[in-house]
């Protein structure tokens, strides 16, 4: 072949991305090479870029990008189907699961929670010595042993949401949204809106999105949010708590709240939204962004609260995510505010860590279409 | 009859208890009068006495005391059996459930969590206008409509632990201790030791009690704790975290931890004891004692933790508590360090809010035997 | 007042209903009198009429009818709001919960499963000595102590489905339909279609209804069923099992199946639809209709199945049922094939126990509009 | 080396075992060779021998035996520790997990229930072409890729129960025995007694064993059963149901029952032992032994029962099983009625499929000590 492809490398936090050209790999047995169609810019990548301490460790220089959709350009020996038994061939559209687990460690076999696999590796979290393993790239080389991927016929601007939606699927499973629950979502960014979709799908009788700015809340309403509270207008958290309670059955508070804002301060406010025996899902602080004060009595003990953490996602969450997207009820593609070439990655990261404006337009979801 | 009985009244926080004499009631239909044999001094009463804001509201002057065992001295019309169908007659030993729920409110019927009954009333939480409704008294008048009580043949010094043990039963149910879990208990006071018993009963493969002083840890070991960590000796929380982890399978941390220390600072330390996907039960901050800082990422989200609050107890927890005590495996009576007459209530409260010394002896469980 | 009203009385199984006129009650304190707008004919009533042994015992002569919607015509002292705090006044539309529990027995307080209240009473299950307690009547007298009811603004032809839908809500909660589950419903009668609605609401990724005849399957598709299998066309159960499996992910079988056909033979067939670790909800054999053979190894043990029974419903299920109906997504009123006067009750029962034809039209849901 | 070892081969159901000598393998990288100290004769092997259809398929001629404890005699390259990180060396005592799962199939990754791994292989279920893979052998060659094993210091006559006890651990987890549950165990063979141990460990407030003959019930009592019912004396199932109910709180029936008798008829009887909302664990019909009639209304629907199947076990169940055995509370070694050499395997299988007598002594647990 002897073809070349480009990918982005980040040498250190807050730096510019460096675009590198590299010879494309000839797929080894059990691997596959994708031509990247689209890769979403994840808020966690932005946290990493700012220098927040990551949970899933990675080396610098690093190849970021894990919300990928691409087409098969070369298949290694022995790869015949995806995990659901669908045959794969050159030209098929593929969504890979970024987190790859070992299936053999203490968390994989004894605790049976592979999301915390001790030997986990992930696309978008490897070093420059593993070319084409990040999604901010023209190609993605599915070369980590045990990589799981799914074939899909969804258009790329929908399929690119499989990974973020899978995060929300995991969150909903962890906190168990039940038929008839009144649910609050804190945060109206991509993860918040994915949690909204999952809460609706799981049978919430009412959904309330607390976030902003306006454009995002409009999207929330389009997706089916029953109520929104704009934090740029209602600046007092206690007033927001009052408003949420007023909107719930009997004024007692919500059954479930999701933290998808990614700021520590959201936690006590979100727990205050809940009725007694309410459940709270912390699904936004994926990297270490600081601490916050809580009251063990009123937030946990006497509240009889249940607070769960949801982090990352697994192949089963991808299956469920794809099934939701295939229903076609949610126009997730409308979240994409910017579709940028690889060369404009820096614009994306700068905007998403400052004023959320790119080319004068407010960013919601930015995707790289290399 | 025209007999008189004495009970203790507290006029305001930090005051001395006033002993009042009052005519004994003639039991109304559906009620019962008990001669109090023993009433435990609960740590929550001590918090109330200090002036901490209560969760279950009560008026001043108030009649405290809710860990009661007593004998039937008079029975109102229509009372024939306890909740399990055991016939009751004069002279029988009775353990009443202090929290009385309405069975009709939103939490009782729609949420089906009567522990947060909107109309809850509780023995030991009523005013001077309801004489003989607190356990620091010669008599307890079981007069709140829907009061649940159980007959028991346990000796009073064992039966007096039914209520504190029921608190731990609820805690274990909330956090779900499973067969084989490694469990840490923070706090070696009466609630901590009750949680230890319940954790052992629920099948913990290892129990570690973090507390002190020595006498309490010795009791923990007598009850079956596999390991103890003395906080008076190991003063650095991070060192205690290291020690707990070292004592668990593979060094990964405990499956479950219980906060029974009643201090806000225990919360982040206790969550740090856990392995990923560990569960934390906040069962110690029953009244409002302050706030504490947690890290939403490392304590909840990326930890994949589950944190639950457990507060108070219900009739079903009493049944289970009695069943454990009836097995006779745990010599809970050995926790009783002091058996004081009603007139020495002040000594108990002063000691339990300062140096834990009464008559030169270190207090563990103080009971009033009026 | 001195007004009279009519209600239907059944003297013995398979008899004609006798219409009786009786003086309307003056509501006692805590009670309410409704003018019945509509009462659904429940399949369980039909089983009772045939003489099947009931689970909730009732005397003959009996006043049947428990799927009621009506308007307040008189209010007893002390009734001010419904269970959710909505004020009620004359003219308001009301849906009562037929099962009334005592809140005090072993199942209500110790097991905390009031659906099996030892002292349960139910509208539609009382004798002639309790006039106006069945829904096949011009009036319903909400006179059982602790009766729970809800105010609603839904039209009567929708509100009349609150009770049957609440049965399905309970079933979905018991078996726990999770986001992304593939779900089969056996039976396309009213309960089957209500289970379909709840399965969709709870996030099923695919729903398959196995039933018939055609008209009912069309309604299933209108409500959102992804697939239907007509048992009048596909008569071999093993062929239906094959078809269900083929329609599920990887051909492994469904995650969940609901038995809403009410025939014992459905059980082994329905379990065969499941993949390993699938869950089965028996929600159709509400009265005793016979036995069926199962294989403990392949249907339970080696299947790693979970099989749950769901029977009746409680106030919380009514709240969730109303919330679903209020969304307006499902045109349940289209299930009503016949709206008959009280005097034609016999026609309804005869048809529903034979050929399902009334006035030459196939019956789906029959309601009495007295 | 060039040493030889012996193992037993079964050519067809009901045949005699053939003892074969074979050259010992030189361990490949990642494998290990054990000298078998003891291998329990499992009831499921007996069912296989009788010709009952197996769930985990195997070929004839087959090498049976999966309850193994042995000592390391040779270690392949790369094997350094067991799954818990304990270093292993020649001479260490090892308990292997017989079921080996692939970690990659639909059940391993999407359903996350590896017990139903589509590519599962198991020691004691392979053909003659895989020498030394069954436990009725002088040596066990841990050669299936991904084999999990644990090092233990327990004596072999205790360690040999790790596998059967792990089956009961899984059963208890599936049905969730909670603190305070009253539990019935049907069957007093090895699996029934293991379930008894696990039920006690999980906090049962009362345990009732229904089985026989006398010797086994005595062992049950030694292990801590509160009550036993001898089916050889009480032959009427309805009388046994009456007796069980009488022994439970309020006469309502048990919270949980385990089917460990392995006969289909046990199922309806066992469900009848339960109170409403009771849970039933079918953990005895591991191979296909026939059908039984149940009543969908009274056994499931109106009973509000939960019935779960528990089959086989995984590494996590082994860890918990070992932890229970290490506590030393249960003298499981007392179950061993016969310790036979490899050459007497036939005697074991004949006795266990007829009159349970070997050398005139009643068999409980038979182990092969080659």
PDB file of N, CA and C in Angstrom, chain A residues 184-188 210-211 231 237-238 240-241 244 257-274 279-285 289-294 299 307, chain B residues 294-297 300:
ATOM      1  N   UNK A 184     -34.406  15.041  36.999  1.00  0.00           N
ATOM      2  CA  UNK A 184     -33.736  16.309  36.701  1.00  0.00           C
ATOM      3  C   UNK A 184     -32.373  16.023  36.098  1.00  0.00           C
ATOM      4  N   UNK A 185     -32.010  16.765  35.081  1.00  0.00           N
ATOM      5  CA  UNK A 185     -30.671  16.668  34.520  1.00  0.00           C
ATOM      6  C   UNK A 185     -29.976  18.008  34.727  1.00  0.00           C
ATOM      7  N   UNK A 186     -28.823  17.977  35.399  1.00  0.00           N
ATOM      8  CA  UNK A 186     -28.012  19.172  35.577  1.00  0.00           C
ATOM      9  C   UNK A 186     -26.989  19.223  34.467  1.00  0.00           C
ATOM     10  N   UNK A 187     -27.106  20.216  33.631  1.00  0.00           N
ATOM     11  CA  UNK A 187     -26.172  20.335  32.524  1.00  0.00           C
ATOM     12  C   UNK A 187     -26.882  20.075  31.216  1.00  0.00           C
ATOM     13  N   UNK A 188     -26.703  20.979  30.260  1.00  0.00           N
ATOM     14  CA  UNK A 188     -27.359  20.819  28.961  1.00  0.00           C
ATOM     15  C   UNK A 188     -26.339  20.736  27.839  1.00  0.00           C
ATOM     16  N   UNK A 210     -31.720  21.516  33.896  1.00  0.00           N
ATOM     17  CA  UNK A 210     -31.204  22.740  34.498  1.00  0.00           C
ATOM     18  C   UNK A 210     -29.881  23.034  33.812  1.00  0.00           C
ATOM     19  N   UNK A 211     -29.851  24.099  33.003  1.00  0.00           N
ATOM     20  CA  UNK A 211     -28.609  24.385  32.292  1.00  0.00           C
ATOM     21  C   UNK A 211     -28.691  25.680  31.531  1.00  0.00           C
ATOM     22  N   UNK A 231     -29.794  28.516  34.008  1.00  0.00           N
ATOM     23  CA  UNK A 231     -28.944  28.953  35.120  1.00  0.00           C
ATOM     24  C   UNK A 231     -28.345  30.340  34.897  1.00  0.00           C
ATOM     25  N   UNK A 237     -28.808  29.153  43.396  1.00  0.00           N
ATOM     26  CA  UNK A 237     -29.079  27.707  43.474  1.00  0.00           C
ATOM     27  C   UNK A 237     -30.299  27.394  44.334  1.00  0.00           C
ATOM     28  N   UNK A 238     -30.490  28.092  45.444  1.00  0.00           N
ATOM     29  CA  UNK A 238     -31.631  27.779  46.303  1.00  0.00           C
ATOM     30  C   UNK A 238     -32.958  28.079  45.599  1.00  0.00           C
ATOM     31  N   UNK A 240     -33.307  27.760  42.379  1.00  0.00           N
ATOM     32  CA  UNK A 240     -33.472  26.647  41.430  1.00  0.00           C
ATOM     33  C   UNK A 240     -34.018  25.408  42.146  1.00  0.00           C
ATOM     34  N   UNK A 241     -33.533  25.176  43.360  1.00  0.00           N
ATOM     35  CA  UNK A 241     -34.042  24.050  44.144  1.00  0.00           C
ATOM     36  C   UNK A 241     -35.546  24.233  44.372  1.00  0.00           C
ATOM     37  N   UNK A 244     -37.414  23.524  41.105  1.00  0.00           N
ATOM     38  CA  UNK A 244     -37.495  22.091  40.775  1.00  0.00           C
ATOM     39  C   UNK A 244     -38.560  21.429  41.644  1.00  0.00           C
ATOM     40  N   UNK A 257     -31.813  12.597  39.973  1.00  0.00           N
ATOM     41  CA  UNK A 257     -31.118  13.706  39.325  1.00  0.00           C
ATOM     42  C   UNK A 257     -29.774  13.218  38.796  1.00  0.00           C
ATOM     43  N   UNK A 258     -29.398  13.767  37.656  1.00  0.00           N
ATOM     44  CA  UNK A 258     -28.120  13.439  37.022  1.00  0.00           C
ATOM     45  C   UNK A 258     -27.207  14.651  37.056  1.00  0.00           C
ATOM     46  N   UNK A 259     -26.009  14.478  37.505  1.00  0.00           N
ATOM     47  CA  UNK A 259     -25.005  15.535  37.430  1.00  0.00           C
ATOM     48  C   UNK A 259     -24.244  15.368  36.124  1.00  0.00           C
ATOM     49  N   UNK A 260     -24.530  16.213  35.165  1.00  0.00           N
ATOM     50  CA  UNK A 260     -23.828  16.189  33.876  1.00  0.00           C
ATOM     51  C   UNK A 260     -23.256  17.563  33.580  1.00  0.00           C
ATOM     52  N   UNK A 261     -23.056  18.352  34.609  1.00  0.00           N
ATOM     53  CA  UNK A 261     -22.520  19.691  34.411  1.00  0.00           C
ATOM     54  C   UNK A 261     -21.005  19.679  34.510  1.00  0.00           C
ATOM     55  N   UNK A 262     -20.488  18.705  35.235  1.00  0.00           N
ATOM     56  CA  UNK A 262     -19.034  18.592  35.327  1.00  0.00           C
ATOM     57  C   UNK A 262     -18.395  19.588  36.269  1.00  0.00           C
ATOM     58  N   UNK A 263     -19.192  20.233  37.107  1.00  0.00           N
ATOM     59  CA  UNK A 263     -18.606  21.139  38.109  1.00  0.00           C
ATOM     60  C   UNK A 263     -18.966  20.618  39.499  1.00  0.00           C
ATOM     61  N   UNK A 264     -18.001  20.593  40.392  1.00  0.00           N
ATOM     62  CA  UNK A 264     -18.262  20.056  41.728  1.00  0.00           C
ATOM     63  C   UNK A 264     -19.456  20.709  42.430  1.00  0.00           C
ATOM     64  N   UNK A 265     -19.646  21.991  42.243  1.00  0.00           N
ATOM     65  CA  UNK A 265     -20.707  22.713  42.957  1.00  0.00           C
ATOM     66  C   UNK A 265     -22.092  22.164  42.632  1.00  0.00           C
ATOM     67  N   UNK A 266     -22.201  21.495  41.496  1.00  0.00           N
ATOM     68  CA  UNK A 266     -23.516  20.980  41.114  1.00  0.00           C
ATOM     69  C   UNK A 266     -24.015  19.907  42.078  1.00  0.00           C
ATOM     70  N   UNK A 267     -23.099  19.235  42.746  1.00  0.00           N
ATOM     71  CA  UNK A 267     -23.492  18.044  43.525  1.00  0.00           C
ATOM     72  C   UNK A 267     -24.471  18.365  44.658  1.00  0.00           C
ATOM     73  N   UNK A 268     -24.116  19.240  45.608  1.00  0.00           N
ATOM     74  CA  UNK A 268     -25.097  19.471  46.685  1.00  0.00           C
ATOM     75  C   UNK A 268     -26.405  20.062  46.159  1.00  0.00           C
ATOM     76  N   UNK A 269     -26.322  20.924  45.169  1.00  0.00           N
ATOM     77  CA  UNK A 269     -27.545  21.490  44.588  1.00  0.00           C
ATOM     78  C   UNK A 269     -28.421  20.377  44.010  1.00  0.00           C
ATOM     79  N   UNK A 270     -27.788  19.484  43.299  1.00  0.00           N
ATOM     80  CA  UNK A 270     -28.547  18.408  42.655  1.00  0.00           C
ATOM     81  C   UNK A 270     -29.189  17.470  43.660  1.00  0.00           C
ATOM     82  N   UNK A 271     -28.473  17.190  44.743  1.00  0.00           N
ATOM     83  CA  UNK A 271     -29.070  16.322  45.771  1.00  0.00           C
ATOM     84  C   UNK A 271     -30.259  17.029  46.414  1.00  0.00           C
ATOM     85  N   UNK A 272     -30.152  18.347  46.532  1.00  0.00           N
ATOM     86  CA  UNK A 272     -31.271  19.108  47.104  1.00  0.00           C
ATOM     87  C   UNK A 272     -32.531  19.061  46.234  1.00  0.00           C
ATOM     88  N   UNK A 273     -32.365  18.750  44.957  1.00  0.00           N
ATOM     89  CA  UNK A 273     -33.550  18.629  44.089  1.00  0.00           C
ATOM     90  C   UNK A 273     -34.414  17.428  44.449  1.00  0.00           C
ATOM     91  N   UNK A 274     -33.795  16.471  45.136  1.00  0.00           N
ATOM     92  CA  UNK A 274     -34.439  15.161  45.315  1.00  0.00           C
ATOM     93  C   UNK A 274     -35.429  15.140  46.468  1.00  0.00           C
ATOM     94  N   UNK A 279     -32.574   9.380  44.119  1.00  0.00           N
ATOM     95  CA  UNK A 279     -31.291   8.829  43.681  1.00  0.00           C
ATOM     96  C   UNK A 279     -30.546   9.861  42.838  1.00  0.00           C
ATOM     97  N   UNK A 280     -29.255   9.932  43.081  1.00  0.00           N
ATOM     98  CA  UNK A 280     -28.435  10.925  42.404  1.00  0.00           C
ATOM     99  C   UNK A 280     -27.334  10.220  41.630  1.00  0.00           C
ATOM    100  N   UNK A 281     -27.154  10.613  40.399  1.00  0.00           N
ATOM    101  CA  UNK A 281     -26.105  10.011  39.585  1.00  0.00           C
ATOM    102  C   UNK A 281     -25.045  11.045  39.246  1.00  0.00           C
ATOM    103  N   UNK A 282     -23.863  10.836  39.762  1.00  0.00           N
ATOM    104  CA  UNK A 282     -22.726  11.716  39.466  1.00  0.00           C
ATOM    105  C   UNK A 282     -22.081  11.166  38.189  1.00  0.00           C
ATOM    106  N   UNK A 283     -22.363  11.837  37.080  1.00  0.00           N
ATOM    107  CA  UNK A 283     -21.889  11.347  35.786  1.00  0.00           C
ATOM    108  C   UNK A 283     -21.212  12.451  35.005  1.00  0.00           C
ATOM    109  N   UNK A 284     -20.664  13.433  35.728  1.00  0.00           N
ATOM    110  CA  UNK A 284     -20.106  14.572  35.021  1.00  0.00           C
ATOM    111  C   UNK A 284     -18.671  14.908  35.367  1.00  0.00           C
ATOM    112  N   UNK A 285     -18.236  14.498  36.548  1.00  0.00           N
ATOM    113  CA  UNK A 285     -16.868  14.830  36.957  1.00  0.00           C
ATOM    114  C   UNK A 285     -15.937  13.675  36.595  1.00  0.00           C
ATOM    115  N   UNK A 289     -11.645  17.816  39.059  1.00  0.00           N
ATOM    116  CA  UNK A 289     -11.830  19.256  38.872  1.00  0.00           C
ATOM    117  C   UNK A 289     -11.998  20.013  40.166  1.00  0.00           C
ATOM    118  N   UNK A 290     -11.865  19.332  41.314  1.00  0.00           N
ATOM    119  CA  UNK A 290     -11.984  20.038  42.587  1.00  0.00           C
ATOM    120  C   UNK A 290     -12.946  19.360  43.529  1.00  0.00           C
ATOM    121  N   UNK A 291     -13.101  19.983  44.694  1.00  0.00           N
ATOM    122  CA  UNK A 291     -13.938  19.406  45.750  1.00  0.00           C
ATOM    123  C   UNK A 291     -15.168  20.265  45.983  1.00  0.00           C
ATOM    124  N   UNK A 292     -16.059  19.756  46.821  1.00  0.00           N
ATOM    125  CA  UNK A 292     -17.257  20.501  47.157  1.00  0.00           C
ATOM    126  C   UNK A 292     -17.736  20.051  48.537  1.00  0.00           C
ATOM    127  N   UNK A 293     -18.417  20.966  49.229  1.00  0.00           N
ATOM    128  CA  UNK A 293     -18.920  20.640  50.568  1.00  0.00           C
ATOM    129  C   UNK A 293     -20.305  20.013  50.503  1.00  0.00           C
ATOM    130  N   UNK A 294     -20.469  18.913  51.232  1.00  0.00           N
ATOM    131  CA  UNK A 294     -21.812  18.357  51.397  1.00  0.00           C
ATOM    132  C   UNK A 294     -22.090  18.162  52.884  1.00  0.00           C
ATOM    133  N   UNK A 299     -27.830  15.630  53.203  1.00  0.00           N
ATOM    134  CA  UNK A 299     -27.636  15.191  51.819  1.00  0.00           C
ATOM    135  C   UNK A 299     -27.648  13.665  51.676  1.00  0.00           C
ATOM    136  N   UNK A 307     -26.649   7.690  46.124  1.00  0.00           N
ATOM    137  CA  UNK A 307     -25.796   8.478  45.234  1.00  0.00           C
ATOM    138  C   UNK A 307     -24.869   7.498  44.531  1.00  0.00           C
TER     139      UNK A 307
ATOM    140  N   UNK B 294     -15.975  16.696  49.771  1.00  0.00           N
ATOM    141  CA  UNK B 294     -15.710  15.471  49.013  1.00  0.00           C
ATOM    142  C   UNK B 294     -15.316  15.849  47.585  1.00  0.00           C
ATOM    143  N   UNK B 295     -14.721  14.892  46.913  1.00  0.00           N
ATOM    144  CA  UNK B 295     -14.310  15.087  45.529  1.00  0.00           C
ATOM    145  C   UNK B 295     -15.258  14.282  44.627  1.00  0.00           C
ATOM    146  N   UNK B 296     -16.123  14.969  43.877  1.00  0.00           N
ATOM    147  CA  UNK B 296     -17.119  14.255  43.071  1.00  0.00           C
ATOM    148  C   UNK B 296     -16.522  13.260  42.085  1.00  0.00           C
ATOM    149  N   UNK B 297     -15.317  13.537  41.621  1.00  0.00           N
ATOM    150  CA  UNK B 297     -14.684  12.613  40.683  1.00  0.00           C
ATOM    151  C   UNK B 297     -14.179  11.363  41.394  1.00  0.00           C
ATOM    152  N   UNK B 300     -16.940   9.634  43.890  1.00  0.00           N
ATOM    153  CA  UNK B 300     -18.211   9.113  43.384  1.00  0.00           C
ATOM    154  C   UNK B 300     -18.072   8.632  41.935  1.00  0.00           C
TER     155      UNK B 300
END
